[in-house]
């Protein structure tokens, strides 16, 4: 399970050093793809394969499933982190997420998310007020 918030920097070659506590679980390979709210999702290969299987089960006649699958798979980039725990984020994904040098990398349970620092700060300030009020809808019965 991926947890926590980290603040690495993107180097001049578009590489990110994965947080040390995530490296073991991601060492076998990752898939980086477009996420919601203009962040990037980083999946360990087994989790990406599980999600791909779920998307394959959706009927091809479902327009929303087709549209989501197209963007999800067309933007995906697979890679094995190097010995220093670095992955290269392709230009089209850096552009999509408006990534500058300063990043925020968060653990989001079964995936890692990569955010531009300013985008994350904006998202957090806009959503923190809602956080307290949405627990009931997300977790029936509460904590």
mmCIF file of N, CA and C in Angstrom:
data_model
loop_
_atom_site.group_PDB
_atom_site.id
_atom_site.type_symbol
_atom_site.label_atom_id
_atom_site.label_comp_id
_atom_site.label_asym_id
_atom_site.label_seq_id
_atom_site.Cartn_x
_atom_site.Cartn_y
_atom_site.Cartn_z
ATOM 1 N N UNK A 1 0.846 -1.175 0.000
ATOM 2 C CA UNK A 1 0.000 0.000 0.000
ATOM 3 C C UNK A 1 0.893 1.240 0.000
ATOM 4 N N UNK A 2 0.558 2.188 -0.844
ATOM 5 C CA UNK A 2 1.331 3.424 -0.948
ATOM 6 C C UNK A 2 0.683 4.497 -0.077
ATOM 7 N N UNK A 3 1.487 5.097 0.797
ATOM 8 C CA UNK A 3 1.009 6.116 1.723
ATOM 9 C C UNK A 3 1.986 7.275 1.783
ATOM 10 N N UNK A 4 1.488 8.448 2.131
ATOM 11 C CA UNK A 4 2.357 9.583 2.409
ATOM 12 C C UNK A 4 2.492 10.572 1.260
ATOM 13 N N UNK A 5 3.168 11.667 1.582
ATOM 14 C CA UNK A 5 3.398 12.768 0.645
ATOM 15 C C UNK A 5 4.893 13.047 0.594
ATOM 16 N N UNK A 6 5.412 13.165 -0.617
ATOM 17 C CA UNK A 6 6.847 13.375 -0.836
ATOM 18 C C UNK A 6 7.019 14.530 -1.816
ATOM 19 N N UNK A 7 8.152 15.219 -1.751
ATOM 20 C CA UNK A 7 8.361 16.397 -2.597
ATOM 21 C C UNK A 7 9.694 16.320 -3.357
ATOM 22 N N UNK A 8 9.791 15.400 -4.320
ATOM 23 C CA UNK A 8 11.011 15.319 -5.128
ATOM 24 C C UNK A 8 11.029 16.403 -6.207
ATOM 25 N N UNK A 9 12.111 16.457 -6.930
ATOM 26 C CA UNK A 9 12.235 17.395 -8.057
ATOM 27 C C UNK A 9 12.441 16.603 -9.337
ATOM 28 N N UNK A 10 11.996 17.167 -10.425
ATOM 29 C CA UNK A 10 12.192 16.596 -11.750
ATOM 30 C C UNK A 10 13.537 17.107 -12.268
ATOM 31 N N UNK A 11 14.379 16.211 -12.779
ATOM 32 C CA UNK A 11 15.666 16.683 -13.289
ATOM 33 C C UNK A 11 15.521 17.201 -14.722
ATOM 34 N N UNK A 12 16.626 17.703 -15.262
ATOM 35 C CA UNK A 12 16.598 18.326 -16.601
ATOM 36 C C UNK A 12 16.288 17.335 -17.718
ATOM 37 N N UNK A 13 16.418 16.044 -17.455
ATOM 38 C CA UNK A 13 16.101 15.019 -18.452
ATOM 39 C C UNK A 13 14.690 14.456 -18.282
ATOM 40 N N UNK A 14 13.886 15.069 -17.401
ATOM 41 C CA UNK A 14 12.520 14.608 -17.182
ATOM 42 C C UNK A 14 12.428 13.368 -16.316
ATOM 43 N N UNK A 15 13.461 13.157 -15.475
ATOM 44 C CA UNK A 15 13.475 11.978 -14.600
ATOM 45 C C UNK A 15 13.068 12.359 -13.180
ATOM 46 N N UNK A 16 12.422 11.414 -12.555
ATOM 47 C CA UNK A 16 11.973 11.555 -11.180
ATOM 48 C C UNK A 16 12.595 10.435 -10.355
ATOM 49 N N UNK A 17 13.142 10.779 -9.207
ATOM 50 C CA UNK A 17 13.621 9.755 -8.274
ATOM 51 C C UNK A 17 12.433 9.365 -7.408
ATOM 52 N N UNK A 18 12.030 8.108 -7.508
ATOM 53 C CA UNK A 18 10.886 7.628 -6.734
ATOM 54 C C UNK A 18 11.216 7.679 -5.240
ATOM 55 N N UNK A 19 10.232 8.014 -4.407
ATOM 56 C CA UNK A 19 10.485 8.004 -2.962
ATOM 57 C C UNK A 19 11.001 6.634 -2.516
ATOM 58 N N UNK A 20 11.974 6.635 -1.612
ATOM 59 C CA UNK A 20 12.620 5.397 -1.167
ATOM 60 C C UNK A 20 11.626 4.365 -0.657
ATOM 61 N N UNK A 21 10.604 4.813 0.056
ATOM 62 C CA UNK A 21 9.663 3.847 0.628
ATOM 63 C C UNK A 21 8.770 3.187 -0.425
ATOM 64 N N UNK A 22 8.754 3.704 -1.654
ATOM 65 C CA UNK A 22 7.951 3.114 -2.732
ATOM 66 C C UNK A 22 8.774 2.208 -3.652
ATOM 67 N N UNK A 23 10.077 2.303 -3.589
ATOM 68 C CA UNK A 23 10.941 1.662 -4.592
ATOM 69 C C UNK A 23 10.832 0.147 -4.649
ATOM 70 N N UNK A 24 10.788 -0.511 -3.516
ATOM 71 C CA UNK A 24 10.721 -1.978 -3.535
ATOM 72 C C UNK A 24 9.490 -2.469 -4.290
ATOM 73 N N UNK A 25 8.347 -1.852 -4.012
ATOM 74 C CA UNK A 25 7.111 -2.293 -4.652
ATOM 75 C C UNK A 25 7.061 -1.932 -6.141
ATOM 76 N N UNK A 26 7.832 -0.932 -6.544
ATOM 77 C CA UNK A 26 7.823 -0.484 -7.942
ATOM 78 C C UNK A 26 9.026 -1.004 -8.744
ATOM 79 N N UNK A 27 9.944 -1.694 -8.095
ATOM 80 C CA UNK A 27 11.184 -2.135 -8.741
ATOM 81 C C UNK A 27 10.952 -3.069 -9.926
ATOM 82 N N UNK A 28 9.867 -3.831 -9.920
ATOM 83 C CA UNK A 28 9.598 -4.782 -11.001
ATOM 84 C C UNK A 28 9.038 -4.156 -12.263
ATOM 85 N N UNK A 29 8.754 -2.875 -12.225
ATOM 86 C CA UNK A 29 8.219 -2.179 -13.389
ATOM 87 C C UNK A 29 6.994 -1.369 -13.027
ATOM 88 N N UNK A 30 6.839 -0.264 -13.729
ATOM 89 C CA UNK A 30 5.715 0.636 -13.491
ATOM 90 C C UNK A 30 5.051 0.983 -14.817
ATOM 91 N N UNK A 31 3.810 1.441 -14.703
ATOM 92 C CA UNK A 31 3.121 2.057 -15.833
ATOM 93 C C UNK A 31 2.682 3.433 -15.359
ATOM 94 N N UNK A 32 3.077 4.447 -16.117
ATOM 95 C CA UNK A 32 2.704 5.837 -15.825
ATOM 96 C C UNK A 32 1.689 6.240 -16.885
ATOM 97 N N UNK A 33 0.574 6.812 -16.451
ATOM 98 C CA UNK A 33 -0.463 7.214 -17.395
ATOM 99 C C UNK A 33 -1.205 8.435 -16.867
ATOM 100 N N UNK A 34 -2.068 8.992 -17.688
ATOM 101 C CA UNK A 34 -2.864 10.140 -17.283
ATOM 102 C C UNK A 34 -3.808 9.746 -16.157
ATOM 103 N N UNK A 35 -3.898 10.624 -15.162
ATOM 104 C CA UNK A 35 -4.830 10.439 -14.065
ATOM 105 C C UNK A 35 -5.905 11.503 -14.103
ATOM 106 N N UNK A 36 -6.762 11.479 -13.098
ATOM 107 C CA UNK A 36 -7.824 12.478 -12.994
ATOM 108 C C UNK A 36 -7.236 13.769 -12.433
ATOM 109 N N UNK A 37 -7.925 14.870 -12.632
ATOM 110 C CA UNK A 37 -7.514 16.194 -12.144
ATOM 111 C C UNK A 37 -6.103 16.589 -12.585
ATOM 112 N N UNK A 38 -5.705 16.122 -13.746
ATOM 113 C CA UNK A 38 -4.414 16.488 -14.350
ATOM 114 C C UNK A 38 -3.201 16.069 -13.549
ATOM 115 N N UNK A 39 -3.303 14.943 -12.854
ATOM 116 C CA UNK A 39 -2.119 14.356 -12.233
ATOM 117 C C UNK A 39 -1.736 13.136 -13.062
ATOM 118 N N UNK A 40 -0.654 12.484 -12.688
ATOM 119 C CA UNK A 40 -0.257 11.236 -13.342
ATOM 120 C C UNK A 40 -0.428 10.101 -12.349
ATOM 121 N N UNK A 41 -0.888 8.960 -12.852
ATOM 122 C CA UNK A 41 -0.977 7.753 -12.044
ATOM 123 C C UNK A 41 0.244 6.895 -12.334
ATOM 124 N N UNK A 42 0.820 6.326 -11.295
ATOM 125 C CA UNK A 42 1.923 5.374 -11.420
ATOM 126 C C UNK A 42 1.451 4.078 -10.773
ATOM 127 N N UNK A 43 1.355 3.037 -11.581
ATOM 128 C CA UNK A 43 0.901 1.740 -11.098
ATOM 129 C C UNK A 43 2.047 0.736 -11.117
ATOM 130 N N UNK A 44 2.142 -0.105 -10.081
ATOM 131 C CA UNK A 44 3.024 -1.262 -10.224
ATOM 132 C C UNK A 44 2.430 -2.125 -11.340
ATOM 133 N N UNK A 45 3.263 -2.819 -12.080
ATOM 134 C CA UNK A 45 2.781 -3.595 -13.223
ATOM 135 C C UNK A 45 1.614 -4.529 -12.875
ATOM 136 N N UNK A 46 1.652 -5.284 -11.763
ATOM 137 C CA UNK A 46 0.514 -6.177 -11.466
ATOM 138 C C UNK A 46 -0.808 -5.419 -11.283
ATOM 139 N N UNK A 47 -0.767 -4.246 -10.682
ATOM 140 C CA UNK A 47 -1.998 -3.463 -10.489
ATOM 141 C C UNK A 47 -2.502 -2.938 -11.831
ATOM 142 N N UNK A 48 -1.581 -2.499 -12.693
ATOM 143 C CA UNK A 48 -1.999 -2.036 -14.017
ATOM 144 C C UNK A 48 -2.655 -3.184 -14.792
ATOM 145 N N UNK A 49 -2.079 -4.364 -14.701
ATOM 146 C CA UNK A 49 -2.657 -5.526 -15.397
ATOM 147 C C UNK A 49 -4.044 -5.864 -14.853
ATOM 148 N N UNK A 50 -4.253 -5.704 -13.540
ATOM 149 C CA UNK A 50 -5.577 -5.943 -12.952
ATOM 150 C C UNK A 50 -6.605 -4.955 -13.505
ATOM 151 N N UNK A 51 -6.229 -3.681 -13.575
ATOM 152 C CA UNK A 51 -7.131 -2.650 -14.101
ATOM 153 C C UNK A 51 -7.391 -2.881 -15.582
ATOM 154 N N UNK A 52 -6.354 -3.244 -16.320
ATOM 155 C CA UNK A 52 -6.523 -3.531 -17.754
ATOM 156 C C UNK A 52 -7.522 -4.670 -17.948
ATOM 157 N N UNK A 53 -7.459 -5.676 -17.103
ATOM 158 C CA UNK A 53 -8.407 -6.783 -17.173
ATOM 159 C C UNK A 53 -9.833 -6.322 -16.939
ATOM 160 N N UNK A 54 -10.026 -5.426 -15.988
ATOM 161 C CA UNK A 54 -11.364 -4.885 -15.729
ATOM 162 C C UNK A 54 -11.874 -4.097 -16.930
ATOM 163 N N UNK A 55 -10.985 -3.308 -17.535
ATOM 164 C CA UNK A 55 -11.405 -2.523 -18.705
ATOM 165 C C UNK A 55 -11.714 -3.425 -19.892
ATOM 166 N N UNK A 56 -11.005 -4.536 -20.023
ATOM 167 C CA UNK A 56 -11.288 -5.489 -21.108
ATOM 168 C C UNK A 56 -12.674 -6.111 -20.967
ATOM 169 N N UNK A 57 -13.137 -6.246 -19.725
ATOM 170 C CA UNK A 57 -14.442 -6.848 -19.480
ATOM 171 C C UNK A 57 -15.602 -5.912 -19.811
ATOM 172 N N UNK A 58 -15.334 -4.627 -19.911
ATOM 173 C CA UNK A 58 -16.403 -3.678 -20.252
ATOM 174 C C UNK A 58 -16.833 -3.923 -21.693
ATOM 175 N N UNK A 59 -18.140 -3.873 -21.943
ATOM 176 C CA UNK A 59 -18.595 -4.109 -23.315
ATOM 177 C C UNK A 59 -18.065 -3.049 -24.281
ATOM 178 N N UNK A 60 -17.656 -3.483 -25.441
ATOM 179 C CA UNK A 60 -17.129 -2.567 -26.454
ATOM 180 C C UNK A 60 -18.216 -1.604 -26.929
ATOM 181 N N UNK A 61 -19.449 -1.924 -26.655
ATOM 182 C CA UNK A 61 -20.563 -1.050 -27.038
ATOM 183 C C UNK A 61 -20.756 0.095 -26.043
ATOM 184 N N UNK A 62 -20.048 0.069 -24.916
ATOM 185 C CA UNK A 62 -20.150 1.126 -23.913
ATOM 186 C C UNK A 62 -19.236 2.278 -24.322
ATOM 187 N N UNK A 63 -19.833 3.375 -24.762
ATOM 188 C CA UNK A 63 -19.074 4.509 -25.290
ATOM 189 C C UNK A 63 -18.112 5.102 -24.252
ATOM 190 N N UNK A 64 -18.552 5.240 -23.007
ATOM 191 C CA UNK A 64 -17.698 5.809 -21.967
ATOM 192 C C UNK A 64 -16.495 4.911 -21.700
ATOM 193 N N UNK A 65 -16.707 3.599 -21.685
ATOM 194 C CA UNK A 65 -15.608 2.658 -21.454
ATOM 195 C C UNK A 65 -14.603 2.714 -22.601
ATOM 196 N N UNK A 66 -15.092 2.821 -23.827
ATOM 197 C CA UNK A 66 -14.184 2.939 -24.982
ATOM 198 C C UNK A 66 -13.354 4.202 -24.871
ATOM 199 N N UNK A 67 -14.010 5.307 -24.568
ATOM 200 C CA UNK A 67 -13.314 6.594 -24.491
ATOM 201 C C UNK A 67 -12.260 6.584 -23.384
ATOM 202 N N UNK A 68 -12.632 6.060 -22.229
ATOM 203 C CA UNK A 68 -11.687 6.010 -21.111
ATOM 204 C C UNK A 68 -10.500 5.105 -21.451
ATOM 205 N N UNK A 69 -10.782 3.934 -21.999
ATOM 206 C CA UNK A 69 -9.721 2.985 -22.361
ATOM 207 C C UNK A 69 -8.750 3.585 -23.360
ATOM 208 N N UNK A 70 -9.284 4.290 -24.345
ATOM 209 C CA UNK A 70 -8.407 4.886 -25.365
ATOM 210 C C UNK A 70 -7.394 5.827 -24.736
ATOM 211 N N UNK A 71 -7.873 6.749 -23.913
ATOM 212 C CA UNK A 71 -6.974 7.732 -23.298
ATOM 213 C C UNK A 71 -6.042 7.049 -22.307
ATOM 214 N N UNK A 72 -6.580 6.156 -21.488
ATOM 215 C CA UNK A 72 -5.817 5.468 -20.453
ATOM 216 C C UNK A 72 -4.656 4.678 -21.050
ATOM 217 N N UNK A 73 -4.929 3.884 -22.094
ATOM 218 C CA UNK A 73 -3.890 3.046 -22.685
ATOM 219 C C UNK A 73 -2.992 3.806 -23.662
ATOM 220 N N UNK A 74 -3.555 4.734 -24.424
ATOM 221 C CA UNK A 74 -2.749 5.471 -25.403
ATOM 222 C C UNK A 74 -1.701 6.349 -24.726
ATOM 223 N N UNK A 75 -2.009 6.835 -23.530
ATOM 224 C CA UNK A 75 -1.050 7.709 -22.842
ATOM 225 C C UNK A 75 -0.096 6.932 -21.926
ATOM 226 N N UNK A 76 -0.289 5.634 -21.789
ATOM 227 C CA UNK A 76 0.496 4.833 -20.844
ATOM 228 C C UNK A 76 1.947 4.646 -21.307
ATOM 229 N N UNK A 77 2.837 4.660 -20.338
ATOM 230 C CA UNK A 77 4.272 4.484 -20.575
ATOM 231 C C UNK A 77 4.779 3.476 -19.541
ATOM 232 N N UNK A 78 5.345 2.370 -20.008
ATOM 233 C CA UNK A 78 5.867 1.374 -19.074
ATOM 234 C C UNK A 78 7.381 1.459 -19.008
ATOM 235 N N UNK A 79 7.902 1.203 -17.813
ATOM 236 C CA UNK A 79 9.333 1.354 -17.592
ATOM 237 C C UNK A 79 9.735 0.616 -16.318
ATOM 238 N N UNK A 80 10.974 0.194 -16.274
ATOM 239 C CA UNK A 80 11.549 -0.374 -15.059
ATOM 240 C C UNK A 80 12.461 0.701 -14.476
ATOM 241 N N UNK A 81 12.261 1.072 -13.201
ATOM 242 C CA UNK A 81 13.136 2.090 -12.603
ATOM 243 C C UNK A 81 14.603 1.663 -12.661
ATOM 244 N N UNK A 82 15.489 2.640 -12.831
ATOM 245 C CA UNK A 82 16.923 2.322 -12.866
ATOM 246 C C UNK A 82 17.445 2.047 -11.453
ATOM 247 N N UNK A 83 18.744 1.805 -11.331
ATOM 248 C CA UNK A 83 19.334 1.423 -10.043
ATOM 249 C C UNK A 83 19.210 2.512 -8.975
ATOM 250 N N UNK A 84 19.062 3.753 -9.413
ATOM 251 C CA UNK A 84 18.881 4.859 -8.462
ATOM 252 C C UNK A 84 17.406 5.107 -8.137
ATOM 253 N N UNK A 85 16.520 4.268 -8.694
ATOM 254 C CA UNK A 85 15.086 4.434 -8.451
ATOM 255 C C UNK A 85 14.459 5.536 -9.285
ATOM 256 N N UNK A 86 15.089 5.837 -10.427
ATOM 257 C CA UNK A 86 14.574 6.906 -11.296
ATOM 258 C C UNK A 86 13.709 6.331 -12.404
ATOM 259 N N UNK A 87 12.676 7.105 -12.764
ATOM 260 C CA UNK A 87 11.873 6.817 -13.955
ATOM 261 C C UNK A 87 11.815 8.094 -14.785
ATOM 262 N N UNK A 88 11.745 7.920 -16.098
ATOM 263 C CA UNK A 88 11.614 9.054 -16.999
ATOM 264 C C UNK A 88 10.144 9.278 -17.282
ATOM 265 N N UNK A 89 9.710 10.506 -17.117
ATOM 266 C CA UNK A 89 8.328 10.856 -17.429
ATOM 267 C C UNK A 89 8.325 11.442 -18.831
ATOM 268 N N UNK A 90 7.654 10.776 -19.784
ATOM 269 C CA UNK A 90 7.657 11.264 -21.160
ATOM 270 C C UNK A 90 7.086 12.681 -21.283
ATOM 271 N N UNK A 91 7.551 13.395 -22.293
ATOM 272 C CA UNK A 91 7.148 14.793 -22.485
ATOM 273 C C UNK A 91 5.637 14.959 -22.549
ATOM 274 N N UNK A 92 4.924 14.048 -23.239
ATOM 275 C CA UNK A 92 3.469 14.233 -23.364
ATOM 276 C C UNK A 92 2.767 14.117 -22.014
ATOM 277 N N UNK A 93 3.314 13.323 -21.100
ATOM 278 C CA UNK A 93 2.721 13.216 -19.766
ATOM 279 C C UNK A 93 3.126 14.402 -18.886
ATOM 280 N N UNK A 94 4.361 14.878 -19.036
ATOM 281 C CA UNK A 94 4.775 16.082 -18.291
ATOM 282 C C UNK A 94 3.909 17.266 -18.697
ATOM 283 N N UNK A 95 3.636 17.349 -19.988
ATOM 284 C CA UNK A 95 2.795 18.430 -20.506
ATOM 285 C C UNK A 95 1.361 18.319 -19.976
ATOM 286 N N UNK A 96 0.787 17.122 -20.033
ATOM 287 C CA UNK A 96 -0.586 16.898 -19.564
ATOM 288 C C UNK A 96 -0.749 17.347 -18.112
ATOM 289 N N UNK A 97 0.215 17.001 -17.255
ATOM 290 C CA UNK A 97 0.128 17.309 -15.828
ATOM 291 C C UNK A 97 0.773 18.656 -15.484
ATOM 292 N N UNK A 98 1.229 19.402 -16.488
ATOM 293 C CA UNK A 98 1.882 20.706 -16.293
ATOM 294 C C UNK A 98 3.015 20.615 -15.272
ATOM 295 N N UNK A 99 3.830 19.583 -15.387
ATOM 296 C CA UNK A 99 4.888 19.374 -14.408
ATOM 297 C C UNK A 99 6.035 20.358 -14.591
ATOM 298 N N UNK A 100 6.356 21.041 -13.516
ATOM 299 C CA UNK A 100 7.551 21.872 -13.457
ATOM 300 C C UNK A 100 8.640 21.081 -12.753
ATOM 301 N N UNK A 101 9.610 21.764 -12.165
ATOM 302 C CA UNK A 101 10.694 21.056 -11.459
ATOM 303 C C UNK A 101 10.230 20.524 -10.098
ATOM 304 N N UNK A 102 9.397 21.309 -9.418
ATOM 305 C CA UNK A 102 8.956 20.925 -8.079
ATOM 306 C C UNK A 102 7.694 20.081 -8.169
ATOM 307 N N UNK A 103 7.774 18.882 -7.594
ATOM 308 C CA UNK A 103 6.678 17.919 -7.678
ATOM 309 C C UNK A 103 6.181 17.535 -6.294
ATOM 310 N N UNK A 104 4.998 16.952 -6.278
ATOM 311 C CA UNK A 104 4.481 16.276 -5.093
ATOM 312 C C UNK A 104 4.124 14.872 -5.548
ATOM 313 N N UNK A 105 4.623 13.890 -4.822
ATOM 314 C CA UNK A 105 4.328 12.488 -5.112
ATOM 315 C C UNK A 105 3.583 11.948 -3.896
ATOM 316 N N UNK A 106 2.362 11.471 -4.138
ATOM 317 C CA UNK A 106 1.564 10.980 -3.018
ATOM 318 C C UNK A 106 1.279 9.489 -3.172
ATOM 319 N N UNK A 107 1.186 8.841 -2.036
ATOM 320 C CA UNK A 107 0.717 7.467 -2.016
ATOM 321 C C UNK A 107 -0.802 7.497 -1.999
ATOM 322 N N UNK A 108 -1.428 6.752 -2.883
ATOM 323 C CA UNK A 108 -2.890 6.728 -2.990
ATOM 324 C C UNK A 108 -3.368 5.278 -2.986
ATOM 325 N N UNK A 109 -2.992 4.551 -1.957
ATOM 326 C CA UNK A 109 -3.389 3.156 -1.760
ATOM 327 C C UNK A 109 -2.692 2.237 -2.754
ATOM 328 N N UNK A 110 -3.345 1.894 -3.860
ATOM 329 C CA UNK A 110 -2.767 0.933 -4.811
ATOM 330 C C UNK A 110 -1.975 1.598 -5.931
ATOM 331 N N UNK A 111 -1.892 2.912 -5.895
ATOM 332 C CA UNK A 111 -1.152 3.638 -6.935
ATOM 333 C C UNK A 111 -0.415 4.800 -6.285
ATOM 334 N N UNK A 112 0.474 5.376 -7.068
ATOM 335 C CA UNK A 112 1.188 6.588 -6.701
ATOM 336 C C UNK A 112 0.683 7.669 -7.652
ATOM 337 N N UNK A 113 0.555 8.884 -7.157
ATOM 338 C CA UNK A 113 0.178 10.001 -8.025
ATOM 339 C C UNK A 113 1.307 11.021 -8.050
ATOM 340 N N UNK A 114 1.538 11.599 -9.235
ATOM 341 C CA UNK A 114 2.543 12.640 -9.419
ATOM 342 C C UNK A 114 1.811 13.921 -9.784
ATOM 343 N N UNK A 115 2.085 14.969 -9.024
ATOM 344 C CA UNK A 115 1.452 16.274 -9.234
ATOM 345 C C UNK A 115 2.523 17.349 -9.362
ATOM 346 N N UNK A 116 2.243 18.365 -10.164
ATOM 347 C CA UNK A 116 3.012 19.592 -10.098
ATOM 348 C C UNK A 116 2.734 20.191 -8.720
ATOM 349 N N UNK A 117 3.745 20.719 -8.043
ATOM 350 C CA UNK A 117 3.561 21.204 -6.676
ATOM 351 C C UNK A 117 2.459 22.250 -6.577
ATOM 352 N N UNK A 118 2.438 23.215 -7.482
ATOM 353 C CA UNK A 118 1.420 24.265 -7.423
ATOM 354 C C UNK A 118 0.019 23.689 -7.664
ATOM 355 N N UNK A 119 -0.096 22.757 -8.602
ATOM 356 C CA UNK A 119 -1.395 22.117 -8.864
ATOM 357 C C UNK A 119 -1.877 21.354 -7.636
ATOM 358 N N UNK A 120 -0.965 20.645 -6.952
ATOM 359 C CA UNK A 120 -1.343 19.909 -5.743
ATOM 360 C C UNK A 120 -1.793 20.874 -4.641
ATOM 361 N N UNK A 121 -1.032 21.955 -4.452
ATOM 362 C CA UNK A 121 -1.401 22.939 -3.425
ATOM 363 C C UNK A 121 -2.784 23.515 -3.717
ATOM 364 N N UNK A 122 -3.056 23.841 -4.984
ATOM 365 C CA UNK A 122 -4.369 24.373 -5.375
ATOM 366 C C UNK A 122 -5.466 23.346 -5.132
ATOM 367 N N UNK A 123 -5.210 22.095 -5.547
ATOM 368 C CA UNK A 123 -6.192 21.025 -5.359
ATOM 369 C C UNK A 123 -6.486 20.816 -3.873
ATOM 370 N N UNK A 124 -5.438 20.787 -3.075
ATOM 371 C CA UNK A 124 -5.595 20.543 -1.647
ATOM 372 C C UNK A 124 -6.397 21.653 -0.982
ATOM 373 N N UNK A 125 -6.081 22.903 -1.290
ATOM 374 C CA UNK A 125 -6.832 23.979 -0.642
ATOM 375 C C UNK A 125 -8.280 24.005 -1.096
ATOM 376 N N UNK A 126 -8.552 23.615 -2.331
ATOM 377 C CA UNK A 126 -9.939 23.586 -2.809
ATOM 378 C C UNK A 126 -10.720 22.408 -2.239
ATOM 379 N N UNK A 127 -10.040 21.309 -1.925
ATOM 380 C CA UNK A 127 -10.764 20.107 -1.510
ATOM 381 C C UNK A 127 -10.743 19.828 -0.012
ATOM 382 N N UNK A 128 -9.867 20.483 0.745
ATOM 383 C CA UNK A 128 -9.779 20.189 2.173
ATOM 384 C C UNK A 128 -11.061 20.510 2.923
ATOM 385 N N UNK A 129 -11.749 21.589 2.543
ATOM 386 C CA UNK A 129 -13.011 21.924 3.206
ATOM 387 C C UNK A 129 -14.058 20.843 2.969
ATOM 388 N N UNK A 130 -14.069 20.287 1.767
ATOM 389 C CA UNK A 130 -15.033 19.239 1.433
ATOM 390 C C UNK A 130 -14.698 17.916 2.118
ATOM 391 N N UNK A 131 -13.434 17.703 2.452
ATOM 392 C CA UNK A 131 -12.969 16.427 2.979
ATOM 393 C C UNK A 131 -13.795 15.950 4.174
ATOM 394 N N UNK A 132 -14.014 16.824 5.131
ATOM 395 C CA UNK A 132 -14.757 16.440 6.334
ATOM 396 C C UNK A 132 -16.189 16.043 6.005
ATOM 397 N N UNK A 133 -16.786 16.679 5.024
ATOM 398 C CA UNK A 133 -18.185 16.421 4.704
ATOM 399 C C UNK A 133 -18.439 15.240 3.794
ATOM 400 N N UNK A 134 -17.416 14.690 3.163
ATOM 401 C CA UNK A 134 -17.664 13.612 2.196
ATOM 402 C C UNK A 134 -17.424 12.217 2.751
ATOM 403 N N UNK A 135 -16.962 12.102 3.986
ATOM 404 C CA UNK A 135 -16.661 10.787 4.553
ATOM 405 C C UNK A 135 -17.876 9.871 4.488
ATOM 406 N N UNK A 136 -19.029 10.365 4.860
ATOM 407 C CA UNK A 136 -20.248 9.543 4.905
ATOM 408 C C UNK A 136 -20.593 8.970 3.536
ATOM 409 N N UNK A 137 -20.442 9.755 2.479
ATOM 410 C CA UNK A 137 -20.760 9.276 1.140
ATOM 411 C C UNK A 137 -19.756 8.276 0.593
ATOM 412 N N UNK A 138 -18.518 8.395 1.046
ATOM 413 C CA UNK A 138 -17.459 7.523 0.555
ATOM 414 C C UNK A 138 -17.364 6.253 1.389
ATOM 415 N N UNK A 139 -17.526 6.409 2.687
ATOM 416 C CA UNK A 139 -17.439 5.258 3.612
ATOM 417 C C UNK A 139 -18.787 5.116 4.328
ATOM 418 N N UNK A 140 -19.698 4.336 3.758
ATOM 419 C CA UNK A 140 -21.004 4.182 4.401
ATOM 420 C C UNK A 140 -20.836 3.754 5.857
ATOM 421 N N UNK A 141 -21.490 4.485 6.749
ATOM 422 C CA UNK A 141 -21.362 4.200 8.173
ATOM 423 C C UNK A 141 -20.203 4.930 8.822
ATOM 424 N N UNK A 142 -19.379 5.613 8.015
ATOM 425 C CA UNK A 142 -18.250 6.347 8.559
ATOM 426 C C UNK A 142 -17.099 5.451 8.972
ATOM 427 N N UNK A 143 -16.145 6.038 9.661
ATOM 428 C CA UNK A 143 -14.957 5.286 10.090
ATOM 429 C C UNK A 143 -15.245 4.405 11.276
#
